[in-house]
Each structure stands twice: as C-alpha cells, then as structure tokens.
Coordinates of C-alpha atoms in Angstrom, one line a residue:
Chain A
M1 CA -34.9 27.9 -45.2
S2 CA -38.3 26.3 -44.5
S3 CA -36.7 22.9 -43.6
T4 CA -34.4 24.6 -41.1
T5 CA -37.4 26.2 -39.4
Y6 CA -39.3 23.0 -39.3
N7 CA -36.3 21.2 -37.8
Q8 CA -35.9 23.8 -35.1
Q9 CA -39.6 23.6 -34.1
D10 CA -39.4 19.8 -34.0
N11 CA -36.3 19.9 -31.8
L12 CA -37.8 22.3 -29.5
S13 CA -41.0 20.3 -28.9
N14 CA -38.8 17.2 -28.3
L15 CA -37.0 19.0 -25.6
E16 CA -40.0 19.3 -23.3
A17 CA -40.4 16.6 -20.8
S18 CA -43.3 14.3 -21.2
N19 CA -44.5 11.6 -18.8
S20 CA -46.2 9.6 -21.5
R21 CA -43.1 8.8 -23.5
P22 CA -42.3 5.1 -23.3
R23 CA -38.7 5.8 -22.3
T24 CA -39.9 7.8 -19.3
I25 CA -42.5 5.2 -18.3
I26 CA -40.0 2.3 -18.4
G27 CA -37.5 4.4 -16.5
T28 CA -40.0 5.1 -13.7
L29 CA -41.2 1.5 -13.6
L30 CA -37.7 0.2 -13.2
T31 CA -36.8 2.7 -10.5
V32 CA -39.9 1.7 -8.6
L33 CA -39.1 -2.0 -9.0
A34 CA -35.5 -1.5 -7.9
F35 CA -36.7 0.5 -4.9
T36 CA -39.3 -2.2 -3.9
L37 CA -36.7 -5.0 -4.2
L38 CA -34.3 -3.0 -2.0
G39 CA -37.1 -2.8 0.6
V40 CA -37.6 -6.6 0.3
A41 CA -33.9 -7.1 0.8
L42 CA -33.8 -4.9 3.8
L43 CA -37.0 -6.4 5.3
P44 CA -35.4 -9.5 7.0
L45 CA -32.8 -7.3 8.7
G46 CA -35.4 -4.9 10.0
L47 CA -37.7 -7.6 11.1
V48 CA -35.0 -9.6 12.9
I49 CA -33.7 -6.6 14.7
A50 CA -37.2 -5.3 15.6
Y51 CA -38.3 -8.8 16.8
V52 CA -35.2 -9.3 18.9
I53 CA -35.6 -5.8 20.4
I54 CA -39.3 -6.4 21.2
K55 CA -38.8 -9.8 22.7
G56 CA -35.5 -9.0 24.5
A57 CA -35.9 -5.4 25.7
N58 CA -38.1 -6.1 28.7
R59 CA -35.3 -8.2 30.3
L60 CA -32.6 -5.6 29.5
N61 CA -31.9 -4.6 33.1
L62 CA -29.0 -4.6 35.5
S63 CA -29.5 -8.2 36.7
L64 CA -29.1 -9.4 33.2
F65 CA -25.5 -8.2 33.4
T66 CA -24.8 -9.3 37.0
E67 CA -26.6 -12.5 37.8
L68 CA -26.3 -16.1 36.8
P69 CA -28.9 -17.9 34.8
P70 CA -31.7 -19.4 37.0
A71 CA -32.7 -23.0 37.2
A72 CA -35.8 -24.3 35.4
F73 CA -38.6 -23.0 37.7
Q74 CA -36.8 -20.0 39.3
E75 CA -37.7 -16.4 38.4
G76 CA -35.2 -13.6 37.5
G77 CA -31.6 -14.1 36.9
G78 CA -29.3 -13.0 34.1
V79 CA -26.7 -14.1 31.6
A80 CA -23.6 -12.5 33.2
N81 CA -21.6 -15.7 33.0
A82 CA -22.3 -16.1 29.3
I83 CA -21.3 -12.5 28.6
V84 CA -18.0 -13.0 30.4
G85 CA -17.7 -16.4 28.7
T86 CA -18.2 -15.0 25.2
L87 CA -15.7 -12.3 25.8
I88 CA -13.1 -14.9 27.0
L89 CA -13.8 -17.2 24.1
V90 CA -13.5 -14.4 21.6
G91 CA -10.4 -13.1 23.4
I92 CA -8.7 -16.5 23.2
A93 CA -9.6 -16.7 19.5
A94 CA -8.3 -13.2 18.8
I95 CA -5.0 -13.8 20.6
I96 CA -4.5 -16.9 18.5
S97 CA -5.8 -15.7 15.2
I98 CA -4.8 -12.1 14.9
P99 CA -1.0 -12.5 15.1
I100 CA -1.0 -15.6 12.9
G101 CA -3.4 -14.1 10.4
V102 CA -1.7 -10.7 10.1
L103 CA 1.8 -12.3 9.8
A104 CA 0.5 -14.8 7.2
A105 CA -1.0 -11.9 5.3
V106 CA 2.3 -9.9 5.5
Y107 CA 4.1 -13.0 4.1
L108 CA 1.5 -13.4 1.3
S109 CA 1.5 -9.8 0.2
E110 CA 5.1 -8.8 0.8
F111 CA 7.4 -11.8 0.5
A112 CA 5.7 -14.8 -1.1
P113 CA 6.5 -15.8 -4.6
K114 CA 3.5 -15.3 -6.8
R115 CA 2.8 -19.0 -7.4
V116 CA 3.0 -19.8 -3.7
A117 CA 0.8 -16.8 -2.8
R118 CA -1.9 -17.9 -5.3
W119 CA -2.1 -21.3 -3.6
I120 CA -2.2 -19.9 -0.1
R121 CA -4.9 -17.5 -1.1
F122 CA -6.9 -20.4 -2.6
A123 CA -6.4 -22.4 0.6
T124 CA -7.5 -19.4 2.7
N125 CA -10.7 -19.2 0.6
V126 CA -11.4 -22.9 1.1
L127 CA -10.9 -22.5 4.8
S128 CA -13.3 -19.6 5.0
G129 CA -15.9 -21.8 3.2
V130 CA -15.6 -24.7 5.6
P131 CA -18.9 -25.0 7.6
S132 CA -18.4 -23.9 11.2
I133 CA -19.7 -27.2 12.6
I134 CA -16.8 -29.0 10.8
V135 CA -14.4 -26.6 12.4
G136 CA -16.1 -27.5 15.7
I137 CA -15.7 -31.3 15.1
F138 CA -12.0 -30.7 14.3
A139 CA -11.4 -28.8 17.5
Y140 CA -13.3 -31.5 19.3
G141 CA -11.1 -34.2 17.9
V142 CA -7.9 -32.3 18.2
I143 CA -8.3 -30.7 21.6
V144 CA -11.3 -32.0 23.6
L145 CA -10.5 -35.7 23.0
R146 CA -6.8 -35.2 23.7
T147 CA -7.3 -33.2 26.9
D148 CA -10.3 -35.3 27.8
S149 CA -12.3 -32.2 28.7
F150 CA -14.5 -29.6 27.1
S151 CA -12.8 -26.3 27.6
A152 CA -12.7 -22.6 26.9
F153 CA -9.4 -23.2 25.1
A154 CA -11.0 -25.7 22.8
G155 CA -13.8 -23.2 22.0
G156 CA -11.4 -20.4 21.5
F157 CA -9.3 -22.6 19.2
A158 CA -12.4 -23.4 17.1
L159 CA -13.3 -19.7 16.8
A160 CA -9.7 -18.8 15.9
I161 CA -9.9 -21.2 13.0
L162 CA -13.1 -19.5 11.8
M163 CA -11.5 -16.0 12.2
L164 CA -8.2 -16.8 10.6
P165 CA -9.2 -16.8 6.9
I166 CA -11.2 -13.5 7.4
I167 CA -8.2 -11.8 9.0
V168 CA -5.7 -13.2 6.4
R169 CA -7.9 -12.1 3.5
T170 CA -8.8 -8.6 4.7
T171 CA -5.2 -7.9 5.8
D172 CA -3.8 -9.3 2.6
E173 CA -6.2 -7.0 0.6
A174 CA -5.4 -4.0 2.8
L175 CA -1.6 -4.5 2.3
Q176 CA -2.0 -4.8 -1.5
I177 CA -3.9 -1.5 -1.6
V178 CA -0.8 0.3 -0.2
P179 CA 0.9 1.5 -3.4
Q180 CA 4.1 -0.1 -4.6
E181 CA 5.7 3.3 -4.9
V182 CA 5.5 3.9 -1.1
R183 CA 7.4 0.7 -0.5
W184 CA 10.0 1.8 -3.1
A185 CA 10.2 5.2 -1.3
S186 CA 10.9 3.5 1.9
V187 CA 13.5 1.2 0.4
G188 CA 14.9 4.2 -1.4
V189 CA 15.7 6.0 1.9
G190 CA 17.7 2.9 3.0
A191 CA 15.0 1.0 4.9
S192 CA 15.3 -2.7 5.3
N193 CA 12.3 -4.9 4.4
F194 CA 11.6 -5.2 8.2
H195 CA 11.4 -1.4 8.6
T196 CA 9.4 -0.9 5.4
V197 CA 6.7 -3.4 6.5
L198 CA 6.6 -2.5 10.1
K199 CA 6.8 1.3 9.9
I200 CA 5.3 2.1 6.5
V201 CA 3.1 -0.6 5.0
L202 CA 1.4 -2.0 8.2
P203 CA 0.5 1.4 9.6
A204 CA -0.9 2.5 6.3
A205 CA -3.0 -0.7 6.2
L206 CA -3.9 -0.6 9.9
P207 CA -7.4 0.8 9.5
A208 CA -8.4 -1.9 7.0
I209 CA -6.8 -4.5 9.3
V210 CA -8.9 -3.2 12.2
T211 CA -12.0 -3.4 10.0
G212 CA -11.3 -7.0 9.0
T213 CA -10.5 -8.0 12.6
S214 CA -13.6 -6.5 14.1
L215 CA -15.7 -8.2 11.4
A216 CA -14.0 -11.5 12.2
I217 CA -14.7 -11.0 15.9
A218 CA -18.3 -10.2 15.2
R219 CA -18.6 -13.4 13.2
A220 CA -16.9 -15.5 15.9
A221 CA -19.0 -14.0 18.7
G222 CA -22.2 -15.2 17.0
E223 CA -21.0 -18.7 16.3
T224 CA -22.8 -21.5 18.1
A225 CA -22.1 -24.8 16.2
P226 CA -18.4 -25.0 16.9
L227 CA -18.9 -24.2 20.6
I228 CA -21.6 -26.8 21.4
F229 CA -19.1 -29.6 21.6
T230 CA -15.9 -27.7 22.4
A231 CA -16.7 -25.1 25.0
L232 CA -20.0 -26.7 26.0
F233 CA -21.9 -24.6 28.6
T234 CA -22.3 -24.2 32.3
Q235 CA -24.8 -22.4 34.5
F236 CA -21.9 -21.0 36.5
W237 CA -19.1 -18.5 36.3
P238 CA -16.2 -19.4 34.0
N239 CA -13.8 -21.4 36.0
G240 CA -10.5 -21.3 34.1
L241 CA -9.4 -21.9 30.5
F242 CA -9.4 -25.6 30.7
E243 CA -13.0 -26.0 32.0
P244 CA -16.3 -25.8 30.1
I245 CA -17.4 -22.2 29.7
P246 CA -20.8 -20.6 29.0
S247 CA -21.3 -18.3 26.0
L248 CA -24.2 -16.2 24.8
S249 CA -24.7 -18.1 21.6
V250 CA -24.9 -21.5 23.3
L251 CA -27.1 -20.0 26.0
I252 CA -29.5 -18.9 23.3
Y253 CA -29.4 -22.4 21.7
N254 CA -30.0 -24.1 25.1
Y255 CA -32.7 -21.8 26.4
A256 CA -34.7 -20.7 23.3
T257 CA -36.5 -24.0 23.0
V258 CA -37.2 -25.0 26.6
P259 CA -40.7 -24.8 28.0
Y260 CA -39.8 -22.4 30.8
D261 CA -40.8 -18.8 30.1
N262 CA -38.2 -17.3 32.3
Q263 CA -35.3 -19.0 30.4
R264 CA -36.9 -18.2 27.1
E265 CA -37.0 -14.6 27.9
L266 CA -33.4 -14.7 28.9
A267 CA -32.5 -16.3 25.6
W268 CA -34.2 -13.3 23.8
A269 CA -32.4 -10.8 26.0
A270 CA -29.1 -12.7 25.2
S271 CA -30.0 -12.5 21.5
L272 CA -30.4 -8.7 21.8
L273 CA -27.0 -8.5 23.5
L274 CA -25.4 -10.5 20.8
V275 CA -27.0 -8.3 18.1
L276 CA -25.8 -5.2 19.9
L277 CA -22.3 -6.7 20.2
I278 CA -22.2 -7.3 16.5
L279 CA -23.5 -3.8 15.8
L280 CA -20.7 -2.4 18.0
A281 CA -18.1 -4.4 16.0
S282 CA -19.6 -3.1 12.7
V283 CA -19.5 0.5 14.0
I284 CA -15.9 0.1 15.0
S285 CA -15.1 -1.3 11.6
R286 CA -16.9 1.6 9.8
W287 CA -15.0 4.0 12.0
A288 CA -11.7 2.4 11.2
T289 CA -12.5 2.4 7.4
R290 CA -13.0 6.1 7.5
K291 CA -9.5 6.5 8.9
S292 CA -8.0 4.7 6.0
V293 CA -5.3 6.4 4.0
Y294 CA -5.5 4.8 0.6
Chain B
M1 CA 40.7 25.2 -26.7
P2 CA 37.0 25.3 -27.3
T3 CA 37.2 23.5 -30.6
Q4 CA 39.4 20.7 -29.2
E5 CA 37.1 20.5 -26.2
Q6 CA 34.1 20.1 -28.5
Q7 CA 35.7 17.4 -30.5
N8 CA 37.0 15.6 -27.5
S9 CA 34.6 16.5 -24.8
R10 CA 34.1 13.0 -23.5
S11 CA 37.7 12.4 -22.7
Q12 CA 38.2 16.0 -21.6
T13 CA 35.5 15.8 -19.0
S14 CA 36.6 12.5 -17.7
Q15 CA 40.0 13.9 -17.2
K16 CA 38.8 17.1 -15.6
E17 CA 36.1 15.8 -13.3
E18 CA 35.8 13.1 -10.8
M19 CA 33.5 10.3 -11.8
I20 CA 31.2 9.2 -9.1
L21 CA 29.3 6.5 -10.9
K22 CA 30.3 4.3 -13.8
A23 CA 28.2 1.9 -15.7
E24 CA 30.4 -0.7 -17.4
D25 CA 28.7 -2.9 -20.0
V26 CA 25.4 -2.9 -18.1
T27 CA 22.7 -5.1 -19.5
V28 CA 19.4 -5.5 -17.8
Y29 CA 17.1 -8.4 -18.3
Y30 CA 13.4 -8.6 -17.5
D31 CA 12.9 -12.4 -17.3
D32 CA 14.7 -13.6 -20.4
F33 CA 14.8 -10.6 -22.6
A34 CA 17.3 -7.8 -22.4
A35 CA 15.5 -4.4 -22.0
L36 CA 18.8 -2.4 -22.0
R37 CA 22.0 -3.5 -23.6
G38 CA 25.7 -2.8 -23.1
V39 CA 25.6 0.6 -21.5
Y40 CA 29.0 2.3 -20.7
M41 CA 28.5 5.6 -19.0
D42 CA 30.4 7.8 -16.5
I43 CA 28.5 10.2 -14.2
P44 CA 30.5 13.2 -13.1
R45 CA 30.4 14.4 -9.5
N46 CA 28.4 17.4 -8.5
Q47 CA 26.8 17.8 -11.9
V48 CA 23.4 17.1 -13.3
T49 CA 23.3 14.3 -15.8
A50 CA 20.1 13.8 -17.8
L51 CA 18.9 10.6 -19.4
I52 CA 16.6 11.2 -22.3
G53 CA 15.0 9.1 -25.0
P54 CA 11.7 7.7 -26.2
S55 CA 9.5 5.5 -24.0
G56 CA 10.8 2.0 -23.5
C57 CA 14.4 2.9 -24.1
G58 CA 15.5 1.7 -20.7
K59 CA 16.5 5.1 -19.1
S60 CA 14.4 4.4 -15.9
T61 CA 15.8 0.9 -15.9
L62 CA 19.3 2.2 -15.9
L63 CA 18.5 4.7 -13.2
R64 CA 17.3 2.0 -11.0
C65 CA 20.5 0.1 -11.4
F66 CA 22.4 3.0 -9.8
N67 CA 20.8 2.3 -6.4
R68 CA 19.8 -1.4 -6.9
L69 CA 16.2 -0.7 -6.8
N70 CA 15.8 -3.2 -9.6
D71 CA 16.3 -5.8 -6.9
L72 CA 12.7 -5.2 -6.0
I73 CA 11.3 -5.9 -9.4
D74 CA 10.4 -9.5 -10.1
G75 CA 12.4 -11.1 -12.8
C76 CA 14.8 -8.3 -13.2
R77 CA 18.5 -9.2 -13.6
V78 CA 21.5 -7.0 -14.1
E79 CA 24.7 -8.0 -15.8
G80 CA 27.8 -5.9 -16.1
K81 CA 29.2 -3.5 -13.5
V82 CA 28.0 -0.4 -11.8
I83 CA 31.0 1.2 -10.1
Y84 CA 30.4 3.7 -7.3
R85 CA 33.6 5.1 -5.9
D86 CA 35.6 2.1 -6.9
K87 CA 33.1 -0.5 -5.6
N88 CA 31.0 -2.6 -7.9
L89 CA 27.4 -2.2 -6.6
Y90 CA 26.5 -5.6 -8.1
S91 CA 29.3 -7.7 -6.5
D92 CA 28.1 -10.2 -4.0
N93 CA 29.5 -8.5 -0.9
I94 CA 27.6 -5.2 -1.3
D95 CA 24.7 -4.5 1.0
A96 CA 21.9 -3.0 -1.1
V97 CA 20.4 -1.2 1.9
E98 CA 23.6 0.6 2.5
V99 CA 23.8 1.6 -1.2
R100 CA 20.4 3.2 -1.1
R101 CA 21.4 5.2 2.0
R102 CA 24.1 6.9 -0.1
I103 CA 22.3 7.0 -3.4
G104 CA 18.8 8.6 -2.8
M105 CA 15.9 8.5 -5.2
V106 CA 13.0 10.7 -6.2
F107 CA 10.2 8.9 -8.1
Q108 CA 8.0 9.7 -11.0
K109 CA 4.8 9.9 -9.0
P110 CA 5.2 11.9 -5.7
N111 CA 5.1 9.2 -3.1
P112 CA 5.2 10.7 0.4
F113 CA 4.8 8.2 3.2
P114 CA 1.3 8.3 4.7
K115 CA 2.7 10.0 7.7
S116 CA 3.1 13.6 8.9
I117 CA 5.3 15.9 6.9
Y118 CA 7.8 15.9 9.8
E119 CA 7.8 12.1 9.9
N120 CA 8.3 11.9 6.2
I121 CA 11.8 13.5 6.7
A122 CA 12.6 12.0 10.1
Y123 CA 11.8 8.4 9.1
G124 CA 14.8 7.9 6.8
A125 CA 17.1 9.7 9.2
R126 CA 15.9 7.7 12.2
I127 CA 16.3 4.3 10.6
N128 CA 19.8 5.3 9.5
G129 CA 20.8 6.0 13.1
Y130 CA 20.7 9.8 13.0
K131 CA 21.3 11.0 16.5
D132 CA 21.5 14.8 16.3
N133 CA 18.7 17.3 16.6
M134 CA 15.9 16.0 14.4
D135 CA 14.0 19.3 14.3
D136 CA 17.0 21.0 12.8
L137 CA 17.4 18.3 10.2
V138 CA 13.7 18.5 9.2
E139 CA 13.9 22.2 8.9
K140 CA 17.2 22.2 6.9
S141 CA 16.0 19.5 4.5
L142 CA 12.7 21.2 3.9
R143 CA 14.5 24.5 3.3
Q144 CA 16.9 22.8 0.9
A145 CA 13.9 21.5 -1.0
A146 CA 12.3 25.0 -1.1
I147 CA 9.2 23.9 0.7
W148 CA 9.8 25.0 4.3
D149 CA 7.8 28.3 4.1
E150 CA 4.8 26.4 2.7
V151 CA 4.7 23.7 5.4
K152 CA 6.4 25.1 8.5
D153 CA 3.1 25.7 10.2
K154 CA 1.6 22.3 9.5
L155 CA 4.5 19.8 10.0
K156 CA 2.0 17.5 11.9
Q157 CA -0.3 17.2 8.9
N158 CA -0.2 14.2 6.7
G159 CA 2.2 14.4 3.8
L160 CA -0.6 13.2 1.5
S161 CA -2.6 16.4 2.2
L162 CA -0.2 18.5 0.2
S163 CA -0.6 19.3 -3.5
G164 CA 1.3 17.2 -6.1
G165 CA 4.1 19.7 -6.5
Q166 CA 4.5 20.2 -2.8
Q167 CA 4.5 16.4 -2.3
Q168 CA 7.3 16.0 -4.9
R169 CA 9.4 18.7 -3.1
L170 CA 8.7 16.9 0.1
C171 CA 10.0 13.7 -1.5
I172 CA 13.1 15.6 -2.6
A173 CA 13.5 16.9 1.0
R174 CA 13.2 13.3 2.2
A175 CA 15.9 12.2 -0.2
V176 CA 18.4 15.0 0.7
A177 CA 17.8 14.6 4.5
L178 CA 20.0 11.5 4.3
K179 CA 22.8 13.6 2.9
P180 CA 23.3 11.2 0.0
D181 CA 26.1 11.4 -2.5
V182 CA 23.9 11.0 -5.4
V183 CA 20.2 11.8 -5.9
L184 CA 18.5 9.9 -8.7
M185 CA 15.3 11.4 -10.1
D186 CA 13.0 9.4 -12.3
E187 CA 10.9 11.9 -14.3
P188 CA 10.3 14.0 -11.2
C189 CA 8.1 16.6 -13.0
S190 CA 6.0 14.3 -15.2
S191 CA 3.0 14.6 -13.0
L192 CA 3.4 18.2 -12.0
D193 CA 2.0 21.5 -13.4
P194 CA 4.3 24.0 -15.1
V195 CA 4.7 26.2 -12.0
S196 CA 5.6 23.3 -9.8
T197 CA 7.9 22.0 -12.5
S198 CA 9.9 25.2 -12.6
K199 CA 10.2 25.2 -8.9
V200 CA 11.6 21.7 -8.9
E201 CA 14.0 22.6 -11.8
D202 CA 15.2 25.6 -9.8
L203 CA 15.7 23.3 -6.9
I204 CA 17.8 20.9 -9.1
H205 CA 20.1 23.8 -9.9
E206 CA 20.6 24.6 -6.3
L207 CA 21.0 21.0 -5.2
K208 CA 23.9 20.3 -7.6
E209 CA 26.2 22.4 -5.4
E210 CA 26.1 19.6 -2.9
Y211 CA 24.9 16.6 -4.7
T212 CA 25.4 14.6 -7.9
I213 CA 22.1 14.4 -9.7
V214 CA 21.0 11.9 -12.3
I215 CA 17.6 12.7 -13.8
V216 CA 15.5 10.8 -16.3
T217 CA 13.2 13.0 -18.3
H218 CA 10.8 12.8 -21.2
N219 CA 11.1 16.5 -21.6
M220 CA 14.0 17.6 -23.8
Q221 CA 13.6 21.3 -22.8
Q222 CA 13.9 20.2 -19.2
A223 CA 17.1 18.3 -20.0
S224 CA 18.6 21.4 -21.8
R225 CA 17.6 23.6 -18.9
V226 CA 18.9 21.6 -16.0
A227 CA 21.5 19.2 -17.2
D228 CA 25.3 19.5 -17.6
M229 CA 25.6 16.2 -19.3
T230 CA 23.0 14.4 -21.4
A231 CA 22.7 10.8 -22.5
F232 CA 20.4 9.9 -25.3
F233 CA 19.0 6.4 -25.3
N234 CA 17.0 4.8 -28.1
A235 CA 15.1 1.6 -28.5
E236 CA 15.4 -0.8 -31.3
E237 CA 13.7 -4.0 -32.5
G238 CA 15.8 -7.0 -31.6
E239 CA 16.1 -10.2 -33.6
S240 CA 13.3 -11.9 -31.8
G241 CA 11.0 -8.8 -32.2
N242 CA 11.5 -7.5 -28.6
R243 CA 12.4 -3.9 -28.2
F244 CA 15.6 -3.2 -26.4
G245 CA 17.2 0.1 -25.3
Y246 CA 20.8 1.2 -25.7
L247 CA 22.8 4.3 -25.2
V248 CA 23.2 6.2 -28.4
E249 CA 25.2 9.2 -27.4
Y250 CA 26.5 10.8 -24.2
D251 CA 28.1 14.2 -24.1
R252 CA 27.8 17.6 -22.7
T253 CA 24.3 18.9 -22.9
E254 CA 25.0 21.7 -25.4
D255 CA 26.8 19.3 -27.7
I256 CA 23.9 16.8 -27.6
F257 CA 21.4 19.5 -28.5
E258 CA 23.5 21.7 -30.8
N259 CA 26.0 19.4 -32.3
P260 CA 24.8 15.7 -32.0
Q261 CA 27.1 13.2 -33.6
E262 CA 24.5 10.6 -34.3
E263 CA 21.7 10.8 -36.8
S264 CA 19.1 9.5 -34.4
T265 CA 20.1 11.9 -31.7
K266 CA 19.7 14.8 -34.2
S267 CA 16.3 13.7 -35.2
Y268 CA 15.1 13.1 -31.6
V269 CA 16.3 16.4 -30.2
G270 CA 15.0 18.1 -33.3
G271 CA 11.6 16.8 -32.4
H272 CA 11.2 14.4 -35.3
F273 CA 10.2 11.4 -33.2
G274 CA 9.7 10.2 -29.7

C-alpha cells in the first residue's frame, strides 16, 4: 500500500514541466541552433535580393524597358533590346527543348524497357551536370563555326541543351507519379497506348510538367556562359535569328565591370529584372504544383 | 431431377447455358515461373461467376487473361487458349484493344480518371467512336451503377473528389458505359466500407440481367451472396519451391459451399485456412 502511494507521488511530480531538466535544456539548445542555421542559410538569398533591389531600383523606370543601352559616356538609356533578346533566346530554347524533352520522358516512363530507361536516365543526369560553359563551347563548335556567325539560334540551341535534362527529368518523374491503375483503367475501357498517354497520363502530369518547364526556363534565362560565345551581344535591337543578339545576362556581364557609372547602374537594373523574371517563373511553378492531381 | 443435377451439375449447366468465355489449359508465367497452371473453365453468359481462393492462387491473374490486361505486365506470358465467342483471345490476329472494349474491367482499388465525373464516363465512349447523345449515355450509365442521384448535381467535379465507394461505382458506370459483353471485377469491394460493399453487391445483382460478370473476391460470404457459379483456386508449392495456383473445383455456388467435392475446398469454405 505504502509503496503504491510513493510511486504515485513520484509519478505526479515527474509530470510537471521543469526547465532545468537536461533533456529540456538540450532540446531548447538544439532548436535554437537549428533556427540560427536556418537564418544563416537564408541570409545569402535575402542579401542578394536586397542588394539587387537597392542598387537596381532607382533605374527601374519606363526608359529601362523602352530604350537601347547608351554608349560609354552617354546618360540615360535602357535595356529594352536585352529584354527582347532574352525572351527570344529563351523562346527558341523552349521551342527546341520542350517537345523533345517531354516526348523523351514519355518514352522513358511509358514505353522504354527498364534497362534502356536506366541508361537514358543516367545519361540525362550526366547531361544536367555538364558545366554550362562546355555546353556553350559545344554550341560554338557545332553552330557558330559552321554558320560562320554568332547568332540567336546558336544561343537558343545552347540554352535548349541546358534545359533538356531538367525537362526530361521532371516530366519523367511526373509521369511516374501517375498511378499504374489509372493507365490500366484507360486500357481497360479499350484505349490505345496513344489515347492513354495523350488523354489520361499527360493531362494528369501536366501541372508537374509546367513546374519543371518553368524552372528550366528560369535557369536558362539566367545563364551567361553559354551565351557569351554563341549569341554574343549587340547594343542594338535584335536583328533576326541568325544575327548576334543581346541578352540580360550578357549585358550584366559586359556592363557590371566597366568604369562608366551609367552602364553599371543599368547592369544592376538588368540584374533586378532577371531576378524578377526568375521569381515569376518560380511563382508560376508553385501555382502549377498546387494544381497537381496526384 | 435435383439429385441428378447436383451430381452432374457441371455438364448440366454447360448444356443448359451458353458459355461466353472458356479457359482451355491456361497457364500463366511471370518470367520463367508458372503462377497459374492448367486452368479449364467455362463462364456462363449472364451469370455471376466468382473466383475465390487464398492469396497468390492466381485468381486475379486468370481474370486479367480474360481481357488481355496481362499484356501490360512485364514478363507475363500466357499459354493455352481463352475462347471468347469461338475466338481465341490469344491467337496472333486478335486486337487486344478491341477485346477490352467488349470485356470491361473494374479494379481492386477505385481508379477513376483524374477528370470530371462526366468525362470519366464519356472518355471510353468517345474513343470507341460513340456518336449518339453523350449526356444520355452518361446519365444512363450512372443510373445503372446506382450513383446518379449522388452525383447528378456535380458532374463537372473531379472523379477523385468522390468517396471510395462512390469512386468504385463510378468505375463500374465507366465499365458499363461501353455496353460490354462481360464485366470483370477484381476484388471490387476490398477497399470499401460495409455500406458501400452492400451497394456494390446489389449492383452486381442488377447488372447480371444484362452482363456476364466474373468477380474475384477474398470474401467467401460475398461469393455466396452474389455468385451463381464459384471456382475455388488453391496454391501449392512447386518442385522448385515456387508457389503456383491451380483450379481445384468449379461448380454452382451452393454446391461449392454446401457440398464441396474436394477436401481443400471444404476446409477453405469452412474457414479453416486462407
């Protein structure tokens, strides 16, 4: 009887929370540590964005979007040609890489024998790990040297190669998330493979495909290395697909380090635009992810 | 007559009824090992035939032979004949897609398309070249599957937003929308609650007026409630240690449950194993 009473009292006092218990102290310490490290991890992101906004915001006006870059000692001007150029380059890259990437992923996920699929996935991973400057060299060798001209097409081609593995991988993953039973259901109502993939599997995976594609576009829009010696740069409006073409990233590269204040300010403003563009792509991808079915 | 019919029910039924599906010496291999061996079985028209037996006895495997869904499974190979209205489904000149238009299927887990309820029904009809009034077909199919009243105000909603039991009835509606000859059901109630299960079972009773139904079930009570014919499958250890399934006994449901001829059937339906 007495031992029962003793045990009960002991248990009850144990139940009360105490801040001096080692377990509680270690728990609190670790929580604080984790929170601090999270802050450290987020710091660069915050600093980069804040710095770009501070440096670039004062040139964020209408002429930035409408005027051409000024020559060395001129005042004013904008980066309109580079905005158009980046859109054209990314557009070319998207037109090349999205159909190829999505169809390749459809083959990988739906039709390829397992062994083949494993090797293609491996190859895709290798391709996504290839440094962008090497992709640029490749495009330079294959297109610029052959056509004897720096061109928007060469730049778009280089960006397409960078986007391709991202699109293949995200689409492949999106297709594999679609449950096998749904494919069986479609086949079970007498659908051909063509119908099953086109009407059931691809629509179900579409949000994830949009996510992957917009991330790939964001990545491509920010690339500089492969454009320097494919698309080159001009101070003028884009002049056709087989002429050199300006882009925001190369404009930043060219203007950020010059001794002319006006051009440096434009480089910062262009950086801000690029960050905003990537932010937009991320927002689109988040939105698409929320629409996903599975 | 009843005594003779009991003794001889297999031959009796085959004389009396038209057989719509026949399995003749069907053996199914997964890679190199036979999962199901030597099945002979005749499925009568406009009746419910249940396939029962313990896990791994090959009943779902056999079911998938009836609409060539096994084609989709890597490494699966079927030997023997599956005769559907005098045609061997496994001969070279048979188009599997056409087979599946006539022999529909309801799966174990409800698997509506990630589309609207309306589209879930219309999809199959449309790809099969259905030209009449689609709204009528959708309504009729949903009514046949006893789900119309629950969904008629939300046909535009995604099929995945329904409860599990409703999803399964939607899947049944999707199957009957094609006006198939045969509806195959692979444990259609295994993921449903008792209320939904009894709704689906009522539905099976109604559907057999128009369709031939083959149903795989783990649940012996379900087989005894819904089926006219019952086939009992069992699994055995093969020479190489692999388990393979085979057909033990196939007869009218009341004979299987009340007067089984085989010892293993008796002990299975008596609840002694499996």
